[in-house]
Amino acid sequence: MGGIVHTDIDPRSLIGRKALDRDGHKIGTIDEVYLDDATGEPEWAAVRTGLFSRDAFVPLAPSELVEDVLQVPFARALIKEAPDFGVGRHLSPEQELQLYHHYGLDLPSSRGEEPPEDRDFGRLAGED
């Protein structure tokens, strides 16, 4: 299955584009795009919000590029409360985990390890 790209978004073409929330309100301008370590697919965008010049990380997977604008299917308040890790650096797996939890997203199945709370999933009750 390797090589299948989930999004048809070219990361280089995203820089400088506007990002809107689910209600069509402007969040800001895309500063940087972060690629998944394992697949090389664009996974997160850092959006300069103009609010204290901080960047908000938004997930690209459920977002869509519509007429050169990135439509992010979350409320602006949630986006602005996303963890801010600063731009220009690599996102650690722990930081990505925080972002997935913040947005209530499932971890991609490409991740090697399951989240800890799912560790016992699939075992039958009383099978110790």
PDB file of C-alpha atoms in Angstrom:
ATOM      1  CA  MET A   1       0.000   0.000   0.000  1.00  0.00           C
ATOM      2  CA  GLY A   2       3.047   2.230   0.249  1.00  0.00           C
ATOM      3  CA  GLY A   3       3.085   5.289  -1.932  1.00  0.00           C
ATOM      4  CA  ILE A   4      -0.623   6.076  -1.750  1.00  0.00           C
ATOM      5  CA  VAL A   5      -1.011   9.728  -0.893  1.00  0.00           C
ATOM      6  CA  HIS A   6      -4.026  10.581   1.252  1.00  0.00           C
ATOM      7  CA  THR A   7      -4.105  14.250   0.297  1.00  0.00           C
ATOM      8  CA  ASP A   8      -3.534  15.732  -3.117  1.00  0.00           C
ATOM      9  CA  ILE A   9      -2.150  18.892  -1.554  1.00  0.00           C
ATOM     10  CA  ASP A  10       1.293  19.971  -2.713  1.00  0.00           C
ATOM     11  CA  PRO A  11       2.986  21.232   0.454  1.00  0.00           C
ATOM     12  CA  ARG A  12       5.050  23.835  -1.395  1.00  0.00           C
ATOM     13  CA  SER A  13       1.912  25.364  -2.882  1.00  0.00           C
ATOM     14  CA  LEU A  14       0.338  25.847   0.551  1.00  0.00           C
ATOM     15  CA  ILE A  15       2.841  28.351   1.923  1.00  0.00           C
ATOM     16  CA  GLY A  16       1.361  31.839   1.942  1.00  0.00           C
ATOM     17  CA  ARG A  17      -2.220  30.714   1.368  1.00  0.00           C
ATOM     18  CA  LYS A  18      -5.087  31.793   3.606  1.00  0.00           C
ATOM     19  CA  ALA A  19      -6.658  29.311   5.993  1.00  0.00           C
ATOM     20  CA  LEU A  20     -10.334  29.544   6.990  1.00  0.00           C
ATOM     21  CA  ASP A  21     -12.192  27.809   9.801  1.00  0.00           C
ATOM     22  CA  ARG A  22     -15.346  25.731   9.330  1.00  0.00           C
ATOM     23  CA  ASP A  23     -17.506  28.869   9.424  1.00  0.00           C
ATOM     24  CA  GLY A  24     -15.452  30.640   6.777  1.00  0.00           C
ATOM     25  CA  HIS A  25     -13.649  32.949   9.214  1.00  0.00           C
ATOM     26  CA  LYS A  26     -10.034  33.688   8.367  1.00  0.00           C
ATOM     27  CA  ILE A  27      -7.574  31.972  10.721  1.00  0.00           C
ATOM     28  CA  GLY A  28      -4.442  33.351   9.117  1.00  0.00           C
ATOM     29  CA  THR A  29      -1.773  32.585   6.550  1.00  0.00           C
ATOM     30  CA  ILE A  30       0.089  29.310   6.212  1.00  0.00           C
ATOM     31  CA  ASP A  31       3.695  29.664   7.322  1.00  0.00           C
ATOM     32  CA  GLU A  32       5.003  26.125   7.117  1.00  0.00           C
ATOM     33  CA  VAL A  33       3.929  22.613   6.224  1.00  0.00           C
ATOM     34  CA  TYR A  34       5.083  19.597   8.237  1.00  0.00           C
ATOM     35  CA  LEU A  35       5.443  16.208   6.585  1.00  0.00           C
ATOM     36  CA  ASP A  36       4.838  12.822   8.163  1.00  0.00           C
ATOM     37  CA  ASP A  37       8.189  11.191   8.989  1.00  0.00           C
ATOM     38  CA  ALA A  38       7.122   7.760   7.816  1.00  0.00           C
ATOM     39  CA  THR A  39       5.234   8.600   4.631  1.00  0.00           C
ATOM     40  CA  GLY A  40       6.515  12.029   3.633  1.00  0.00           C
ATOM     41  CA  GLU A  41       2.905  13.185   3.264  1.00  0.00           C
ATOM     42  CA  PRO A  42       1.889  16.686   4.305  1.00  0.00           C
ATOM     43  CA  GLU A  43       0.319  16.275   7.732  1.00  0.00           C
ATOM     44  CA  TRP A  44       0.216  19.619   9.585  1.00  0.00           C
ATOM     45  CA  ALA A  45       0.229  23.262   8.587  1.00  0.00           C
ATOM     46  CA  ALA A  46       1.424  26.072  10.845  1.00  0.00           C
ATOM     47  CA  VAL A  47      -0.878  29.051  10.361  1.00  0.00           C
ATOM     48  CA  ARG A  48       0.241  32.526  11.427  1.00  0.00           C
ATOM     49  CA  THR A  49      -2.852  33.822  13.152  1.00  0.00           C
ATOM     50  CA  GLY A  50      -1.849  37.445  13.568  1.00  0.00           C
ATOM     51  CA  LEU A  51      -2.878  37.065  17.196  1.00  0.00           C
ATOM     52  CA  PHE A  52       0.347  37.826  19.065  1.00  0.00           C
ATOM     53  CA  SER A  53       2.040  36.477  15.919  1.00  0.00           C
ATOM     54  CA  ARG A  54       1.704  32.938  17.232  1.00  0.00           C
ATOM     55  CA  ASP A  55       1.262  30.014  14.907  1.00  0.00           C
ATOM     56  CA  ALA A  56      -1.596  27.553  15.192  1.00  0.00           C
ATOM     57  CA  PHE A  57      -1.058  24.005  13.988  1.00  0.00           C
ATOM     58  CA  VAL A  58      -3.914  22.607  11.904  1.00  0.00           C
ATOM     59  CA  PRO A  59      -4.301  19.061  10.557  1.00  0.00           C
ATOM     60  CA  LEU A  60      -4.201  18.771   6.776  1.00  0.00           C
ATOM     61  CA  ALA A  61      -5.899  15.380   6.544  1.00  0.00           C
ATOM     62  CA  PRO A  62      -9.496  16.555   7.079  1.00  0.00           C
ATOM     63  CA  SER A  63      -8.804  19.994   5.549  1.00  0.00           C
ATOM     64  CA  GLU A  64      -9.468  20.807   1.918  1.00  0.00           C
ATOM     65  CA  LEU A  65      -7.889  23.219  -0.506  1.00  0.00           C
ATOM     66  CA  VAL A  66     -10.796  25.063  -2.125  1.00  0.00           C
ATOM     67  CA  GLU A  67     -10.056  27.806  -4.643  1.00  0.00           C
ATOM     68  CA  ASP A  68      -6.559  28.331  -3.228  1.00  0.00           C
ATOM     69  CA  VAL A  69      -7.846  28.618   0.354  1.00  0.00           C
ATOM     70  CA  LEU A  70      -7.311  25.923   2.986  1.00  0.00           C
ATOM     71  CA  GLN A  71     -10.667  25.087   4.582  1.00  0.00           C
ATOM     72  CA  VAL A  72     -10.051  23.676   8.072  1.00  0.00           C
ATOM     73  CA  PRO A  73     -13.122  21.825   9.431  1.00  0.00           C
ATOM     74  CA  PHE A  74     -12.755  23.064  13.006  1.00  0.00           C
ATOM     75  CA  ALA A  75     -13.946  26.122  14.917  1.00  0.00           C
ATOM     76  CA  ARG A  76     -11.547  29.047  15.069  1.00  0.00           C
ATOM     77  CA  ALA A  77     -11.543  29.013  18.894  1.00  0.00           C
ATOM     78  CA  LEU A  78     -10.338  25.391  18.938  1.00  0.00           C
ATOM     79  CA  ILE A  79      -7.672  26.113  16.321  1.00  0.00           C
ATOM     80  CA  LYS A  80      -6.351  29.097  18.248  1.00  0.00           C
ATOM     81  CA  GLU A  81      -6.102  26.983  21.411  1.00  0.00           C
ATOM     82  CA  ALA A  82      -4.016  24.318  19.670  1.00  0.00           C
ATOM     83  CA  PRO A  83      -0.615  23.667  21.265  1.00  0.00           C
ATOM     84  CA  ASP A  84       1.976  26.084  19.878  1.00  0.00           C
ATOM     85  CA  PHE A  85       5.354  24.460  19.358  1.00  0.00           C
ATOM     86  CA  GLY A  86       6.928  27.293  17.407  1.00  0.00           C
ATOM     87  CA  VAL A  87       7.790  26.967  13.749  1.00  0.00           C
ATOM     88  CA  GLY A  88      10.934  25.925  11.965  1.00  0.00           C
ATOM     89  CA  ARG A  89      11.482  22.868  14.085  1.00  0.00           C
ATOM     90  CA  HIS A  90      10.632  19.225  13.774  1.00  0.00           C
ATOM     91  CA  LEU A  91       7.464  18.011  15.492  1.00  0.00           C
ATOM     92  CA  SER A  92       8.230  15.211  17.929  1.00  0.00           C
ATOM     93  CA  PRO A  93       5.891  12.196  18.169  1.00  0.00           C
ATOM     94  CA  GLU A  94       4.780  13.499  21.584  1.00  0.00           C
ATOM     95  CA  GLN A  95       3.909  16.892  20.112  1.00  0.00           C
ATOM     96  CA  GLU A  96       1.976  15.255  17.285  1.00  0.00           C
ATOM     97  CA  LEU A  97       0.117  13.151  19.837  1.00  0.00           C
ATOM     98  CA  GLN A  98      -0.875  16.332  21.675  1.00  0.00           C
ATOM     99  CA  LEU A  99      -2.197  17.807  18.434  1.00  0.00           C
ATOM    100  CA  TYR A 100      -4.187  14.674  17.554  1.00  0.00           C
ATOM    101  CA  HIS A 101      -5.738  14.693  21.019  1.00  0.00           C
ATOM    102  CA  HIS A 102      -6.460  18.430  20.833  1.00  0.00           C
ATOM    103  CA  TYR A 103      -8.448  17.993  17.624  1.00  0.00           C
ATOM    104  CA  GLY A 104      -9.989  14.696  18.700  1.00  0.00           C
ATOM    105  CA  LEU A 105      -8.494  12.930  15.683  1.00  0.00           C
ATOM    106  CA  ASP A 106      -7.664   9.257  15.403  1.00  0.00           C
ATOM    107  CA  LEU A 107      -3.990   8.508  15.030  1.00  0.00           C
ATOM    108  CA  PRO A 108      -3.085   7.447  11.487  1.00  0.00           C
ATOM    109  CA  SER A 109      -2.788   3.682  11.170  1.00  0.00           C
ATOM    110  CA  SER A 110       0.686   4.199   9.701  1.00  0.00           C
ATOM    111  CA  ARG A 111       1.929   4.908  13.227  1.00  0.00           C
ATOM    112  CA  GLY A 112       3.976   2.033  14.558  1.00  0.00           C
ATOM    113  CA  GLU A 113       2.546   2.035  18.052  1.00  0.00           C
ATOM    114  CA  GLU A 114      -1.028   2.189  19.221  1.00  0.00           C
ATOM    115  CA  PRO A 115      -1.966   4.856  21.742  1.00  0.00           C
ATOM    116  CA  PRO A 116      -1.607   3.452  25.282  1.00  0.00           C
ATOM    117  CA  GLU A 117      -5.343   3.392  26.003  1.00  0.00           C
ATOM    118  CA  ASP A 118      -5.899   1.006  23.077  1.00  0.00           C
ATOM    119  CA  ARG A 119      -3.269  -1.482  24.211  1.00  0.00           C
ATOM    120  CA  ASP A 120      -5.722  -4.066  25.544  1.00  0.00           C
ATOM    121  CA  PHE A 121      -8.169  -3.719  22.700  1.00  0.00           C
ATOM    122  CA  GLY A 122      -8.971  -7.025  21.032  1.00  0.00           C
ATOM    123  CA  ARG A 123      -8.248  -9.247  24.029  1.00  0.00           C
ATOM    124  CA  LEU A 124     -11.164 -11.300  25.264  1.00  0.00           C
ATOM    125  CA  ALA A 125     -12.444 -10.606  28.747  1.00  0.00           C
ATOM    126  CA  GLY A 126     -10.963 -12.974  31.309  1.00  0.00           C
ATOM    127  CA  GLU A 127      -8.164 -14.064  28.986  1.00  0.00           C
ATOM    128  CA  ASP A 128      -5.273 -13.534  31.407  1.00  0.00           C
TER     129      ASP A 128
END
